Rosetta silent file (secondary structure, phi, psi, omega in degrees, C-alpha in Angstrom):
SEQUENCE: MILGIGSDLANIERIAGTLDRFGARFKNRVFTDTEQAKAERRKDVAGTYAKRWAAKEACSKALGTGLAMGISWKDMAVTNLTTGQPVMQVTGWARERLDDMTPEGHEAIIHVTLTDDHPWAQAFVVIEARPIPPSSNPKP
SCORE:     score description
SCORE:     0.000 S_00000001
   1 L     0.000  145.056  179.623  -34.540   34.806    2.899 S_00000001
   2 E   -88.311  125.969  178.430  -34.813   31.566    0.964 S_00000001
   3 E   -97.495  -26.950  179.182  -34.352   31.917   -2.768 S_00000001
   4 E  -167.450  151.945  176.864  -34.607   28.301   -3.766 S_00000001
   5 E  -133.882  135.524  175.585  -34.915   24.728   -2.552 S_00000001
   6 E  -142.259  148.685  175.517  -34.056   21.589   -4.449 S_00000001
   7 E  -141.157  157.783  176.092  -33.855   17.941   -3.703 S_00000001
   8 E  -155.199  147.126  177.621  -32.980   14.814   -5.651 S_00000001
   9 E  -120.041  122.922 -178.856  -32.859   11.064   -5.108 S_00000001
  10 E  -118.100  144.316  178.291  -30.407    8.997   -7.170 S_00000001
  11 E   -90.336  119.686 -177.768  -30.161    5.233   -7.444 S_00000001
  12 H   -62.844  -37.518 -178.759  -26.592    4.223   -6.724 S_00000001
  13 H   -66.917  -37.889  177.883  -26.884    1.032   -8.791 S_00000001
  14 H   -62.815  -46.602  179.076  -28.046    3.095  -11.852 S_00000001
  15 H   -62.770  -39.498  176.683  -25.034    5.356  -11.452 S_00000001
  16 H   -59.572  -42.947  178.627  -22.742    2.303  -11.068 S_00000001
  17 H   -64.003  -40.927  177.589  -24.165    0.896  -14.314 S_00000001
  18 H   -66.456  -38.583  174.444  -23.594    4.190  -16.100 S_00000001
  19 H   -62.816  -43.525  177.229  -20.031    4.265  -14.806 S_00000001
  20 H   -62.974  -42.141 -174.532  -19.487    0.706  -16.051 S_00000001
  21 H   -76.077  -45.286 -172.127  -21.016    1.467  -19.458 S_00000001
  22 H  -110.619  -12.934  176.119  -19.567    4.926  -20.187 S_00000001
  23 H    46.084 -124.536 -174.869  -16.603    5.246  -17.780 S_00000001
  24 H   -61.691  -33.855  179.967  -14.416    8.287  -18.306 S_00000001
  25 H   -57.913  -46.165  176.636  -16.843    9.732  -20.916 S_00000001
  26 H   -67.037  -47.909 -178.187  -19.580   10.011  -18.278 S_00000001
  27 H   -58.359  -44.665 -175.363  -17.242   11.195  -15.513 S_00000001
  28 H   -73.819  -25.059  178.888  -15.663   13.880  -17.669 S_00000001
  29 H   -73.698  -38.170 -168.901  -19.058   15.147  -18.927 S_00000001
  30 H  -103.726  -36.796 -167.523  -20.637   15.485  -15.462 S_00000001
  31 L  -116.179  140.516  174.574  -17.976   15.784  -12.776 S_00000001
  32 L   -69.265  166.062  179.466  -15.046   18.177  -12.248 S_00000001
  33 H   -60.635  -36.334  178.207  -11.536   16.805  -11.808 S_00000001
  34 H   -63.687  -42.916  177.661  -11.769   17.522   -8.072 S_00000001
  35 H   -63.995  -40.532  177.684  -15.050   15.585   -7.808 S_00000001
  36 H   -65.528  -43.468  179.123  -13.544   12.693   -9.702 S_00000001
  37 H   -60.745  -42.450  179.498  -10.438   12.587   -7.549 S_00000001
  38 H   -63.262  -43.960 -178.114  -12.545   12.525   -4.413 S_00000001
  39 H   -67.287  -38.249 -176.199  -14.821    9.748   -5.693 S_00000001
  40 H   -71.715  -19.680  177.344  -11.935    7.605   -6.944 S_00000001
  41 H   -81.928  -17.470 -171.556  -10.293    7.752   -3.472 S_00000001
  42 L   -86.560  153.883  176.406  -13.442    6.462   -1.785 S_00000001
  43 L   -69.647  -38.434  179.809  -14.349    2.848   -1.065 S_00000001
  44 L  -101.741   81.393 -177.820  -17.861    3.402   -2.431 S_00000001
  45 H   -61.069  -53.100 -177.472  -17.000    5.061   -5.720 S_00000001
  46 H   -60.568  -39.945 -179.582  -20.492    4.768   -7.250 S_00000001
  47 H   -64.294  -36.947  178.925  -22.129    6.038   -4.065 S_00000001
  48 H   -67.251  -41.611  177.196  -19.873    9.071   -4.033 S_00000001
  49 H   -66.652  -39.246 -177.529  -20.629    9.874   -7.626 S_00000001
  50 H   -63.286  -41.253  176.213  -24.357    9.261   -7.008 S_00000001
  51 H   -64.058  -38.051 -179.785  -24.435   11.787   -4.127 S_00000001
  52 H   -73.381  -36.699  174.631  -22.718   14.408   -6.268 S_00000001
  53 H   -56.525  -52.066 -178.581  -25.117   13.656   -9.167 S_00000001
  54 H   -57.528  -38.597 -179.833  -28.047   14.170   -6.777 S_00000001
  55 H   -66.289  -39.197 -179.308  -26.482   17.431   -5.503 S_00000001
  56 H   -67.020  -43.348  176.932  -26.111   18.815   -8.995 S_00000001
  57 H   -64.762  -43.693  177.690  -29.786   17.956   -9.803 S_00000001
  58 H   -59.006  -43.064  179.266  -30.881   19.495   -6.498 S_00000001
  59 H   -63.431  -42.955 -178.396  -28.864   22.642   -7.125 S_00000001
  60 H   -63.462  -36.106  176.889  -30.267   23.081  -10.621 S_00000001
  61 H   -67.479  -42.924  175.955  -33.797   22.818   -9.118 S_00000001
  62 H   -62.323  -29.370  176.505  -32.957   25.358   -6.412 S_00000001
  63 L   -78.068   -7.513  172.977  -31.746   27.723   -9.097 S_00000001
  64 L    86.111   12.988 -175.829  -35.208   27.381  -10.642 S_00000001
  65 L  -120.491  -24.947 -166.631  -34.087   25.946  -13.949 S_00000001
  66 L    66.812 -166.510 -179.315  -33.517   22.227  -13.666 S_00000001
  67 L   -90.068   62.845  178.289  -30.782   21.189  -16.123 S_00000001
  68 L  -134.388 -176.446  173.002  -32.063   23.537  -18.787 S_00000001
  69 L    58.659   26.663  170.756  -31.431   27.042  -19.948 S_00000001
  70 L    94.662    0.315  174.224  -27.690   26.554  -20.471 S_00000001
  71 L   -70.533  131.150  175.256  -26.570   25.153  -17.066 S_00000001
  72 L   -97.372  149.639  175.821  -23.760   22.630  -17.497 S_00000001
  73 H   -53.724  -38.558 -176.823  -23.253   19.767  -15.127 S_00000001
  74 H   -79.462   -8.306  175.302  -19.791   21.100  -14.445 S_00000001
  75 H   -71.588  -10.606  178.929  -21.148   24.575  -13.597 S_00000001
  76 E  -124.827  128.227 -177.792  -22.090   22.985  -10.238 S_00000001
  77 E  -139.488  138.665  177.357  -19.439   21.212   -8.157 S_00000001
  78 E  -102.573  124.423  166.159  -19.389   19.626   -4.707 S_00000001
  79 E  -119.223 -176.364  179.720  -16.229   19.930   -2.663 S_00000001
  80 E  -133.268  144.644  172.058  -15.734   19.397    1.049 S_00000001
  81 L   -72.816  166.915  178.572  -14.416   21.529    3.859 S_00000001
  82 L   -59.446  -22.985  177.527  -11.671   19.991    6.045 S_00000001
  83 L   -77.794  -11.892 -176.578  -14.452   19.008    8.480 S_00000001
  84 L   100.773  -14.422  178.638  -16.030   16.933    5.734 S_00000001
  85 L   -59.697  127.956 -177.799  -19.004   19.265    5.237 S_00000001
  86 E   -72.934  147.586  179.737  -20.046   19.348    1.599 S_00000001
  87 E  -134.186  129.875  175.789  -19.957   22.742   -0.183 S_00000001
  88 E   -95.702  128.880  174.782  -21.585   23.572   -3.510 S_00000001
  89 E  -113.693  140.216  178.080  -19.691   25.890   -5.833 S_00000001
  90 E  -123.080  144.796  178.876  -21.189   27.339   -8.965 S_00000001
  91 L  -138.993  177.463  175.280  -19.532   28.805  -12.073 S_00000001
  92 H    59.504 -139.521 -178.016  -20.606   29.704  -15.601 S_00000001
  93 H   -63.174  -32.359  179.063  -24.293   29.996  -16.285 S_00000001
  94 H   -65.037  -38.318  175.687  -25.202   28.647  -12.860 S_00000001
  95 H   -63.047  -47.572 -179.044  -23.215   31.568  -11.257 S_00000001
  96 H   -57.209  -44.879  179.146  -24.973   34.002  -13.580 S_00000001
  97 H   -62.861  -40.982  177.943  -28.372   32.596  -12.581 S_00000001
  98 H   -64.032  -43.425  178.971  -27.480   32.737   -8.901 S_00000001
  99 H   -62.497  -40.776 -179.069  -26.314   36.352   -9.239 S_00000001
 100 H   -65.242  -36.738 -176.759  -29.502   37.303  -11.130 S_00000001
 101 H   -86.028   -7.268 -178.534  -31.759   35.810   -8.461 S_00000001
 102 L   -87.828  120.037 -179.700  -29.911   37.345   -5.528 S_00000001
 103 L   -61.368  150.022  176.652  -31.477   40.665   -4.388 S_00000001
 104 L   -56.920  139.886  176.710  -29.262   43.762   -4.341 S_00000001
 105 L    84.434    7.402  178.549  -27.566   44.195   -0.970 S_00000001
 106 E  -126.929  158.964  173.246  -27.527   40.459   -0.286 S_00000001
 107 E  -117.761  146.052  179.470  -25.076   37.636   -0.718 S_00000001
 108 E   -91.333  133.785  174.642  -26.138   34.134   -1.773 S_00000001
 109 E  -117.997  126.375  176.064  -25.252   31.196    0.430 S_00000001
 110 E  -103.036  118.475  177.123  -25.743   27.678   -0.953 S_00000001
 111 E   -99.070  135.537  178.599  -26.403   25.052    1.690 S_00000001
 112 E  -139.290  137.878  173.324  -26.071   21.420    0.590 S_00000001
 113 E  -130.919  142.407 -177.494  -26.472   18.117    2.475 S_00000001
 114 E  -124.723  146.016  172.733  -25.776   14.634    1.122 S_00000001
 115 E  -153.845  158.182  173.129  -26.728   11.211    2.395 S_00000001
 116 E  -146.299  151.495  172.869  -26.880    7.661    1.161 S_00000001
 117 E  -148.592  100.387 -173.522  -28.433    4.342    2.192 S_00000001
 118 L   -45.797  129.054   12.285  -27.779    1.799   -0.488 S_00000001
 119 L   -99.881   25.064 -175.691  -29.197    1.790   -3.098 S_00000001
 120 E  -111.910  142.363  169.782  -30.197    5.435   -2.643 S_00000001
 121 E  -127.114  136.674 -171.667  -28.256    8.687   -2.596 S_00000001
 122 E  -134.905  146.007  177.802  -30.029   11.882   -1.721 S_00000001
 123 E  -137.413  146.911  171.973  -29.203   15.620   -1.743 S_00000001
 124 E  -127.808  138.256  177.003  -30.896   18.744   -0.534 S_00000001
 125 E  -132.586  127.873  175.144  -29.887   22.232   -1.573 S_00000001
 126 E  -122.383  130.596  175.402  -31.196   25.479   -0.066 S_00000001
 127 E  -104.139  123.683  179.559  -30.121   28.833   -1.482 S_00000001
 128 E  -112.552  138.756  170.298  -30.269   31.619    1.046 S_00000001
 129 E  -101.615  120.501  179.437  -29.961   35.370    0.458 S_00000001
 130 E  -114.070  131.166 -179.362  -28.285   36.980    3.461 S_00000001
 131 E   -58.001  137.883  177.261  -28.114   40.741    3.862 S_00000001
 132 L   -83.411  124.766 -178.763  -24.595   42.128    3.445 S_00000001
 133 L   -65.647  143.661  178.207  -23.794   44.085    6.617 S_00000001
 134 L   -59.875  146.063 -178.009  -23.027   47.788    6.179 S_00000001
 135 L   -64.497  140.976  178.870  -19.351   48.511    6.034 S_00000001
 136 L   -78.626  -10.203  177.307  -17.780   49.536    9.334 S_00000001
 137 L  -121.042   79.730  177.904  -15.667   52.020    7.287 S_00000001
 138 L   -60.829  147.790  178.842  -18.118   54.099    5.276 S_00000001
 139 L   -74.918  143.749 -179.402  -16.769   55.928    2.304 S_00000001
 140 L   -68.806    0.000    0.000  -16.499   59.701    2.623 S_00000001
């Protein structure tokens, strides 16, 4: 079952301007160390940050809160599998919100996709509740 859907569109040039203006202060407020390391290794630094910005906005919308109610930017982080597939991880209040909205007997799966076509970066997040299969070793 789908628990939440969020999308966001970010302007890469706007993010580049913010990076130029605020530098480390902006990066440290919004992005985890892992996200920063990934972005700084990329040729399109601003585009990488813009996609992750959009993913955090989309995730907050899928959680049903937007960036309100105590969610911190760093409570949502995008990493990548070895295949390159983006993965959204949540901690802090975002994790609490996800746990609260997940029905008993289900596990929450966060699906995220990122794309960019200069000057735009876009992200979609879908939160799915998947039934937890019964244990093959029932307790006596």
